[in-house]
Amino acid sequence: MFKPGTLWNDTDGRPIQAHGGGVLFDRGTYYWFGENKDAPNVVGVDGAFLARVDVRGVSCYSSQDLLHWKNEGIVLPAVPDDPAHDLHPSRVAERPKVIYNARTKQYVLWLHIDSPDYTYARTGRAVSDTPTGPYRYVGSIAPAGADSRDMTVFQDTDGAAYLFFSSDWNKTTRIVRLTDDYLDTTGPVTEAFAGSSREAPAVWTHEGRYYFIGSGCTGWAANAAEYAVAPAPLGPWEVRGNPCVGPGTETTFGAQSTFVLPVAGRPGAFVFLADRWNADDLQASRYVWLPLEMDGEKVTVRWWDEWDLSAFDDGR
Ligand code: GAL
């Protein structure tokens, strides 16, 4: 059973380290990518105003059933011997997301790259021939010339991919299409949710509509989620409110969105993936995975102490 918010071990019996993550389904296997935070919090870093751990890299875990995860190792490691490198341990590398490019036959990883004071605000890319890496880092950009912090990439059913990123010091969410090789951005930029400071974006599509869930902007502290609906990834986006119901609604059940996962072979079944951050000991942050219910355009996330994929069966 999924037991949201509790310790979740991999198939070697070690705590899964894949925070701020996302899941790729590829040829019958799920791959979970996330931040490896398997290190103590560090204090006294120049300019760092929030709790942090040194960057260790991006972890990957694989699974057939979404419950049992095999550690595939750190697929994009930190670069400790070059202090100027985007992936130096002293910096910030968060929210990795991987999509597969059928045209170039490459797995393309995007992630938030920053300085400890979050003023560098760029987006990094890395590529690999296999889902489990190793990924080759190809540098960071200021997408569409703008600052970029929390982000995600979304691949549409027609193969077009989009970058959603918190910009203008997180006040605005910018959305822009990726080039055909998924390594850069191109075309018009949508500015969504102006002034509402959305972070932790997660995007999915269902029955021809597009959905966005984001958190508010309170660092590691949990706040209320909000979702929006659009006819196309570039919008226009219409805010629909908090998808969570029941106790814990105002804090997203003590967690922060990171991804919405379509369950393979079950149209309309989605899992809401979130992080329950532990700011005092970030490596002990937990995962909150919950069924995400779609009823027309209405999105609902409710708490379950434990659940499995039968939650998506009719008439539960
Ligand atoms: C959150 C953000 C996280 C991380 C954190 C740092 O708002 O969603 O990914 O950057 O701030 O405090």
Tab-separated table of C-alpha atoms and ligand atoms in Angstrom:
chain	number	residue	atom	x	y	z
A	1	MET	CA	0.000	0.000	0.000
A	2	PHE	CA	1.041	3.630	-0.473
A	3	LYS	CA	1.373	5.161	3.018
A	4	PRO	CA	1.632	8.899	2.431
A	5	GLY	CA	4.030	10.797	4.685
A	6	THR	CA	5.721	7.686	6.126
A	7	LEU	CA	9.248	6.391	5.580
A	8	TRP	CA	9.443	4.792	2.118
A	9	ASN	CA	12.302	2.387	1.500
A	10	ASP	CA	13.678	1.178	-1.819
A	11	THR	CA	14.072	-2.527	-2.653
A	12	ASP	CA	17.442	-2.523	-0.813
A	13	GLY	CA	15.691	-1.352	2.356
A	14	ARG	CA	17.123	2.170	2.228
A	15	PRO	CA	15.080	5.397	2.336
A	16	ILE	CA	14.200	6.625	-1.147
A	17	GLN	CA	16.059	9.851	-1.935
A	18	ALA	CA	14.117	11.444	-4.787
A	19	HIS	CA	12.740	14.773	-3.568
A	20	GLY	CA	11.095	17.420	-5.740
A	21	GLY	CA	10.832	14.637	-8.266
A	22	GLY	CA	8.954	13.461	-11.294
A	23	VAL	CA	8.220	10.130	-12.951
A	24	LEU	CA	8.796	9.013	-16.536
A	25	PHE	CA	6.958	5.948	-17.885
A	26	ASP	CA	9.087	4.327	-20.564
A	27	ARG	CA	8.647	0.920	-22.205
A	28	GLY	CA	6.783	-0.677	-19.321
A	29	THR	CA	8.863	0.774	-16.504
A	30	TYR	CA	8.380	3.805	-14.312
A	31	TYR	CA	11.486	5.890	-13.554
A	32	TRP	CA	11.358	8.222	-10.565
A	33	PHE	CA	13.881	11.075	-10.690
A	34	GLY	CA	14.448	13.422	-7.772
A	35	GLU	CA	16.888	15.332	-5.628
A	36	ASN	CA	19.244	13.139	-3.636
A	37	LYS	CA	19.335	14.910	-0.278
A	38	ASP	CA	21.147	12.129	1.572
A	39	ALA	CA	23.348	14.476	3.624
A	40	PRO	CA	23.040	16.564	6.772
A	41	ASN	CA	21.682	20.111	6.592
A	42	VAL	CA	24.481	22.628	6.206
A	43	VAL	CA	24.489	25.983	7.941
A	44	GLY	CA	26.481	29.158	7.431
A	45	VAL	CA	26.619	29.014	3.639
A	46	ASP	CA	27.185	32.460	2.129
A	47	GLY	CA	23.883	34.031	1.176
A	48	ALA	CA	21.789	30.968	1.945
A	49	PHE	CA	18.685	32.192	3.726
A	50	LEU	CA	16.903	28.847	3.807
A	51	ALA	CA	17.843	25.439	5.146
A	52	ARG	CA	19.844	23.465	2.585
A	53	VAL	CA	21.872	20.361	1.981
A	54	ASP	CA	24.804	20.226	-0.379
A	55	VAL	CA	23.922	19.061	-3.855
A	56	ARG	CA	24.624	15.346	-4.337
A	57	GLY	CA	22.887	14.947	-7.666
A	58	VAL	CA	19.784	13.530	-9.272
A	59	SER	CA	18.672	10.049	-8.168
A	60	CYS	CA	16.792	7.572	-10.305
A	61	TYR	CA	14.643	4.656	-9.112
A	62	SER	CA	12.776	2.190	-11.317
A	63	SER	CA	9.541	0.298	-10.713
A	64	GLN	CA	6.915	-1.741	-12.494
A	65	ASP	CA	4.125	-1.145	-9.991
A	66	LEU	CA	4.814	2.329	-8.478
A	67	LEU	CA	5.221	0.735	-5.030
A	68	HIS	CA	8.528	-1.138	-5.178
A	69	TRP	CA	11.427	1.034	-6.301
A	70	LYS	CA	14.893	-0.195	-7.267
A	71	ASN	CA	17.726	2.275	-6.787
A	72	GLU	CA	19.363	2.998	-10.164
A	73	GLY	CA	21.860	5.331	-8.501
A	74	ILE	CA	22.755	8.966	-8.968
A	75	VAL	CA	22.302	9.546	-12.704
A	76	LEU	CA	23.451	13.179	-12.749
A	77	PRO	CA	26.054	13.596	-10.008
A	78	ALA	CA	27.279	16.790	-8.359
A	79	VAL	CA	30.640	18.128	-9.596
A	80	PRO	CA	32.699	18.696	-6.429
A	81	ASP	CA	36.020	19.590	-8.096
A	82	ASP	CA	34.814	22.728	-9.930
A	83	PRO	CA	33.415	25.494	-7.674
A	84	ALA	CA	32.161	27.406	-10.751
A	85	HIS	CA	30.122	24.456	-12.061
A	86	ASP	CA	26.308	24.632	-11.948
A	87	LEU	CA	26.351	21.254	-10.182
A	88	HIS	CA	28.934	22.106	-7.519
A	89	PRO	CA	27.714	20.832	-4.118
A	90	SER	CA	27.571	24.406	-2.742
A	91	ARG	CA	24.850	25.359	-5.226
A	92	VAL	CA	21.194	24.444	-5.763
A	93	ALA	CA	19.954	21.707	-8.128
A	94	GLU	CA	16.249	21.009	-7.638
A	95	ARG	CA	13.071	19.572	-9.191
A	96	PRO	CA	14.569	17.348	-11.914
A	97	LYS	CA	12.127	16.160	-14.587
A	98	VAL	CA	12.879	13.815	-17.498
A	99	ILE	CA	11.077	13.446	-20.829
A	100	TYR	CA	11.955	11.218	-23.779
A	101	ASN	CA	12.578	12.787	-27.174
A	102	ALA	CA	11.511	10.277	-29.857
A	103	ARG	CA	13.085	12.427	-32.586
A	104	THR	CA	16.600	12.499	-31.083
A	105	LYS	CA	16.141	9.235	-29.134
A	106	GLN	CA	17.447	10.987	-26.047
A	107	TYR	CA	16.216	11.258	-22.500
A	108	VAL	CA	16.249	14.942	-21.623
A	109	LEU	CA	16.464	16.079	-17.996
A	110	TRP	CA	15.579	19.642	-16.945
A	111	LEU	CA	16.174	21.001	-13.465
A	112	HIS	CA	16.309	24.197	-11.452
A	113	ILE	CA	19.879	25.440	-11.110
A	114	ASP	CA	20.655	28.180	-8.624
A	115	SER	CA	23.126	29.811	-6.280
A	116	PRO	CA	22.573	29.325	-2.527
A	117	ASP	CA	20.871	32.759	-2.378
A	118	TYR	CA	18.564	31.828	-5.301
A	119	THR	CA	19.693	34.823	-7.412
A	120	TYR	CA	21.269	32.798	-10.261
A	121	ALA	CA	17.787	31.441	-11.133
A	122	ARG	CA	18.437	29.351	-14.218
A	123	THR	CA	17.305	26.076	-15.726
A	124	GLY	CA	19.759	23.298	-16.523
A	125	ARG	CA	19.553	20.479	-19.064
A	126	ALA	CA	21.221	17.102	-19.339
A	127	VAL	CA	20.855	14.262	-21.837
A	128	SER	CA	21.280	10.498	-21.893
A	129	ASP	CA	20.748	7.619	-24.345
A	130	THR	CA	19.138	5.532	-21.603
A	131	PRO	CA	16.644	6.462	-18.876
A	132	THR	CA	19.029	5.448	-16.107
A	133	GLY	CA	21.898	7.582	-17.388
A	134	PRO	CA	24.520	8.675	-16.825
A	135	TYR	CA	23.217	12.036	-18.003
A	136	ARG	CA	25.601	14.501	-19.663
A	137	TYR	CA	25.120	18.043	-18.397
A	138	VAL	CA	24.771	20.594	-21.219
A	139	GLY	CA	24.602	23.798	-19.164
A	140	SER	CA	21.936	26.188	-17.950
A	141	ILE	CA	19.883	28.937	-19.528
A	142	ALA	CA	17.709	31.835	-18.432
A	143	PRO	CA	14.653	30.567	-20.326
A	144	ALA	CA	13.226	33.209	-22.657
A	145	GLY	CA	15.669	35.613	-20.993
A	146	ALA	CA	13.832	35.422	-17.667
A	147	ASP	CA	14.672	34.270	-14.142
A	148	SER	CA	13.568	30.697	-13.455
A	149	ARG	CA	13.222	28.892	-10.132
A	150	ASP	CA	10.736	26.065	-9.424
A	151	MET	CA	9.909	24.444	-12.754
A	152	THR	CA	8.591	21.431	-14.571
A	153	VAL	CA	8.532	20.145	-18.124
A	154	PHE	CA	5.352	18.802	-19.664
A	155	GLN	CA	5.192	16.615	-22.769
A	156	ASP	CA	1.936	16.839	-24.692
A	157	THR	CA	0.360	13.888	-26.487
A	158	ASP	CA	1.550	15.291	-29.856
A	159	GLY	CA	5.182	15.290	-28.696
A	160	ALA	CA	5.407	19.043	-28.144
A	161	ALA	CA	7.011	19.836	-24.794
A	162	TYR	CA	6.737	22.895	-22.574
A	163	LEU	CA	8.652	24.457	-19.694
A	164	PHE	CA	6.602	25.886	-16.833
A	165	PHE	CA	8.692	28.036	-14.491
A	166	SER	CA	8.287	30.397	-11.552
A	167	SER	CA	9.647	33.740	-12.702
A	168	ASP	CA	9.801	37.420	-11.630
A	169	TRP	CA	11.014	36.230	-8.212
A	170	ASN	CA	8.236	33.617	-8.403
A	171	LYS	CA	5.426	36.136	-8.811
A	172	THR	CA	4.602	35.017	-12.367
A	173	THR	CA	4.522	31.546	-13.880
A	174	ARG	CA	5.991	31.622	-17.376
A	175	ILE	CA	5.230	28.933	-19.924
A	176	VAL	CA	7.176	28.411	-23.127
A	177	ARG	CA	7.490	25.661	-25.683
A	178	LEU	CA	10.683	23.631	-26.020
A	179	THR	CA	12.531	23.306	-29.316
A	180	ASP	CA	12.143	20.012	-31.188
A	181	ASP	CA	15.286	18.620	-29.513
A	182	TYR	CA	13.873	19.654	-26.085
A	183	LEU	CA	17.125	21.464	-25.258
A	184	ASP	CA	16.023	25.084	-25.540
A	185	THR	CA	12.900	27.227	-25.506
A	186	THR	CA	11.171	28.762	-28.511
A	187	GLY	CA	8.221	30.930	-29.478
A	188	PRO	CA	5.788	33.021	-27.490
A	189	VAL	CA	5.882	33.117	-23.707
A	190	THR	CA	2.705	32.929	-21.638
A	191	GLU	CA	2.601	34.785	-18.340
A	192	ALA	CA	0.146	33.060	-16.033
A	193	PHE	CA	-1.115	33.575	-12.474
A	194	ALA	CA	0.520	37.058	-12.355
A	195	GLY	CA	1.094	38.237	-8.799
A	196	SER	CA	-0.074	34.989	-7.210
A	197	SER	CA	3.412	33.487	-6.587
A	198	ARG	CA	2.897	29.905	-7.677
A	199	GLU	CA	5.691	27.387	-7.077
A	200	ALA	CA	6.184	23.643	-7.406
A	201	PRO	CA	4.320	23.316	-10.732
A	202	ALA	CA	2.821	20.022	-11.913
A	203	VAL	CA	1.043	19.723	-15.261
A	204	TRP	CA	-1.039	17.012	-16.931
A	205	THR	CA	-3.645	16.574	-19.624
A	206	HIS	CA	-6.967	14.748	-19.608
A	207	GLU	CA	-9.703	14.566	-22.236
A	208	GLY	CA	-8.298	17.444	-24.261
A	209	ARG	CA	-7.905	19.837	-21.340
A	210	TYR	CA	-4.709	20.854	-19.533
A	211	TYR	CA	-4.304	21.048	-15.777
A	212	PHE	CA	-1.814	22.805	-13.508
A	213	ILE	CA	-1.298	22.418	-9.764
A	214	GLY	CA	1.061	24.722	-7.913
A	215	SER	CA	1.821	25.619	-4.327
A	216	GLY	CA	2.108	29.052	-2.781
A	217	CYS	CA	5.521	30.515	-2.027
A	218	THR	CA	6.597	29.911	1.582
A	219	GLY	CA	9.964	28.156	1.280
A	220	TRP	CA	10.000	24.716	2.919
A	221	ALA	CA	6.761	25.444	4.833
A	222	ALA	CA	3.612	23.876	3.426
A	223	ASN	CA	0.758	26.010	2.140
A	224	ALA	CA	-2.441	25.565	0.129
A	225	ALA	CA	-2.326	24.204	-3.409
A	226	GLU	CA	-4.252	25.739	-6.261
A	227	TYR	CA	-5.183	24.300	-9.621
A	228	ALA	CA	-6.018	25.762	-12.991
A	229	VAL	CA	-7.443	24.541	-16.296
A	230	ALA	CA	-6.625	25.559	-19.874
A	231	PRO	CA	-7.555	24.572	-23.430
A	232	ALA	CA	-3.849	24.415	-24.398
A	233	PRO	CA	-0.513	24.339	-22.542
A	234	LEU	CA	0.141	27.990	-23.381
A	235	GLY	CA	-3.254	28.889	-21.898
A	236	PRO	CA	-5.281	30.889	-21.228
A	237	TRP	CA	-5.227	29.423	-17.709
A	238	GLU	CA	-8.280	29.715	-15.497
A	239	VAL	CA	-7.730	29.309	-11.755
A	240	ARG	CA	-10.171	26.882	-10.116
A	241	GLY	CA	-9.053	26.880	-6.472
A	242	ASN	CA	-7.754	24.344	-3.979
A	243	PRO	CA	-8.107	20.711	-5.120
A	244	CYS	CA	-7.568	19.326	-1.607
A	245	VAL	CA	-10.535	18.444	0.582
A	246	GLY	CA	-10.807	17.443	4.230
A	247	PRO	CA	-8.412	18.040	7.141
A	248	GLY	CA	-5.051	19.386	5.978
A	249	THR	CA	-6.546	21.227	3.021
A	250	GLU	CA	-4.784	24.506	3.853
A	251	THR	CA	-1.326	22.886	3.833
A	252	THR	CA	-1.762	20.356	1.005
A	253	PHE	CA	-1.700	17.714	3.790
A	254	GLY	CA	1.598	19.153	5.046
A	255	ALA	CA	3.225	18.818	1.634
A	256	GLN	CA	4.070	20.589	-1.606
A	257	SER	CA	3.216	19.465	-5.133
A	258	THR	CA	5.926	18.161	-7.435
A	259	PHE	CA	4.274	16.046	-10.159
A	260	VAL	CA	1.059	14.520	-11.415
A	261	LEU	CA	1.591	11.005	-12.708
A	262	PRO	CA	-0.730	9.360	-15.243
A	263	VAL	CA	-1.082	5.678	-14.288
A	264	ALA	CA	-0.106	3.595	-17.316
A	265	GLY	CA	-2.988	1.711	-18.930
A	266	ARG	CA	-5.622	3.400	-16.763
A	267	PRO	CA	-7.016	6.421	-18.593
A	268	GLY	CA	-8.216	9.017	-16.116
A	269	ALA	CA	-6.136	7.615	-13.216
A	270	PHE	CA	-3.580	10.090	-11.884
A	271	VAL	CA	-1.378	10.159	-8.788
A	272	PHE	CA	-0.629	13.447	-7.058
A	273	LEU	CA	3.035	13.485	-5.965
A	274	ALA	CA	4.116	15.887	-3.233
A	275	ASP	CA	6.989	16.446	-0.812
A	276	ARG	CA	6.530	16.746	2.943
A	277	TRP	CA	9.670	18.771	3.597
A	278	ASN	CA	11.496	18.511	6.906
A	279	ALA	CA	13.388	21.808	6.962
A	280	ASP	CA	15.347	20.823	10.095
A	281	ASP	CA	16.614	17.652	8.464
A	282	LEU	CA	15.909	17.789	4.750
A	283	GLN	CA	17.181	14.291	4.054
A	284	ALA	CA	14.304	12.998	6.227
A	285	SER	CA	11.653	14.711	4.103
A	286	ARG	CA	8.839	12.325	3.169
A	287	TYR	CA	6.677	11.748	0.121
A	288	VAL	CA	2.938	12.229	-0.017
A	289	TRP	CA	1.419	10.348	-2.958
A	290	LEU	CA	-2.361	10.449	-3.212
A	291	PRO	CA	-4.947	9.512	-5.843
A	292	LEU	CA	-6.006	12.524	-7.866
A	293	GLU	CA	-9.678	12.330	-8.851
A	294	MET	CA	-10.996	13.865	-12.066
A	295	ASP	CA	-14.704	14.549	-12.432
A	296	GLY	CA	-15.201	16.490	-15.651
A	297	GLU	CA	-12.841	19.428	-15.117
A	298	LYS	CA	-13.054	19.182	-11.338
A	299	VAL	CA	-9.884	17.992	-9.615
A	300	THR	CA	-10.021	16.559	-6.088
A	301	VAL	CA	-7.240	15.307	-3.849
A	302	ARG	CA	-8.285	13.738	-0.564
A	303	TRP	CA	-6.202	12.179	2.191
A	304	TRP	CA	-5.790	8.427	2.543
A	305	ASP	CA	-3.706	6.879	5.354
A	306	GLU	CA	-3.025	4.052	2.950
A	307	TRP	CA	-4.237	3.125	-0.495
A	308	ASP	CA	-3.365	1.163	-3.607
A	309	LEU	CA	-4.203	1.408	-7.291
A	310	SER	CA	-7.585	-0.246	-6.701
A	311	ALA	CA	-8.587	3.235	-5.493
A	312	PHE	CA	-9.093	3.952	-9.192
A	313	ASP	CA	-11.491	1.050	-9.695
A	314	ASP	CA	-15.094	1.999	-10.357
A	315	GLY	CA	-17.450	2.255	-7.426
A	316	ARG	CA	-14.888	2.515	-4.659
B	1	GAL	C1	10.510	26.005	-2.056
B	1	GAL	C2	10.711	25.320	-3.384
B	1	GAL	C3	11.682	24.203	-3.182
B	1	GAL	C4	12.964	24.783	-2.616
B	1	GAL	C5	12.661	25.539	-1.363
B	1	GAL	C6	13.896	26.201	-0.801
B	1	GAL	O1	9.615	27.060	-2.165
B	1	GAL	O2	9.490	24.839	-3.867
B	1	GAL	O3	11.910	23.524	-4.391
B	1	GAL	O4	13.532	25.650	-3.548
B	1	GAL	O5	11.698	26.532	-1.600
B	1	GAL	O6	13.563	26.852	0.369
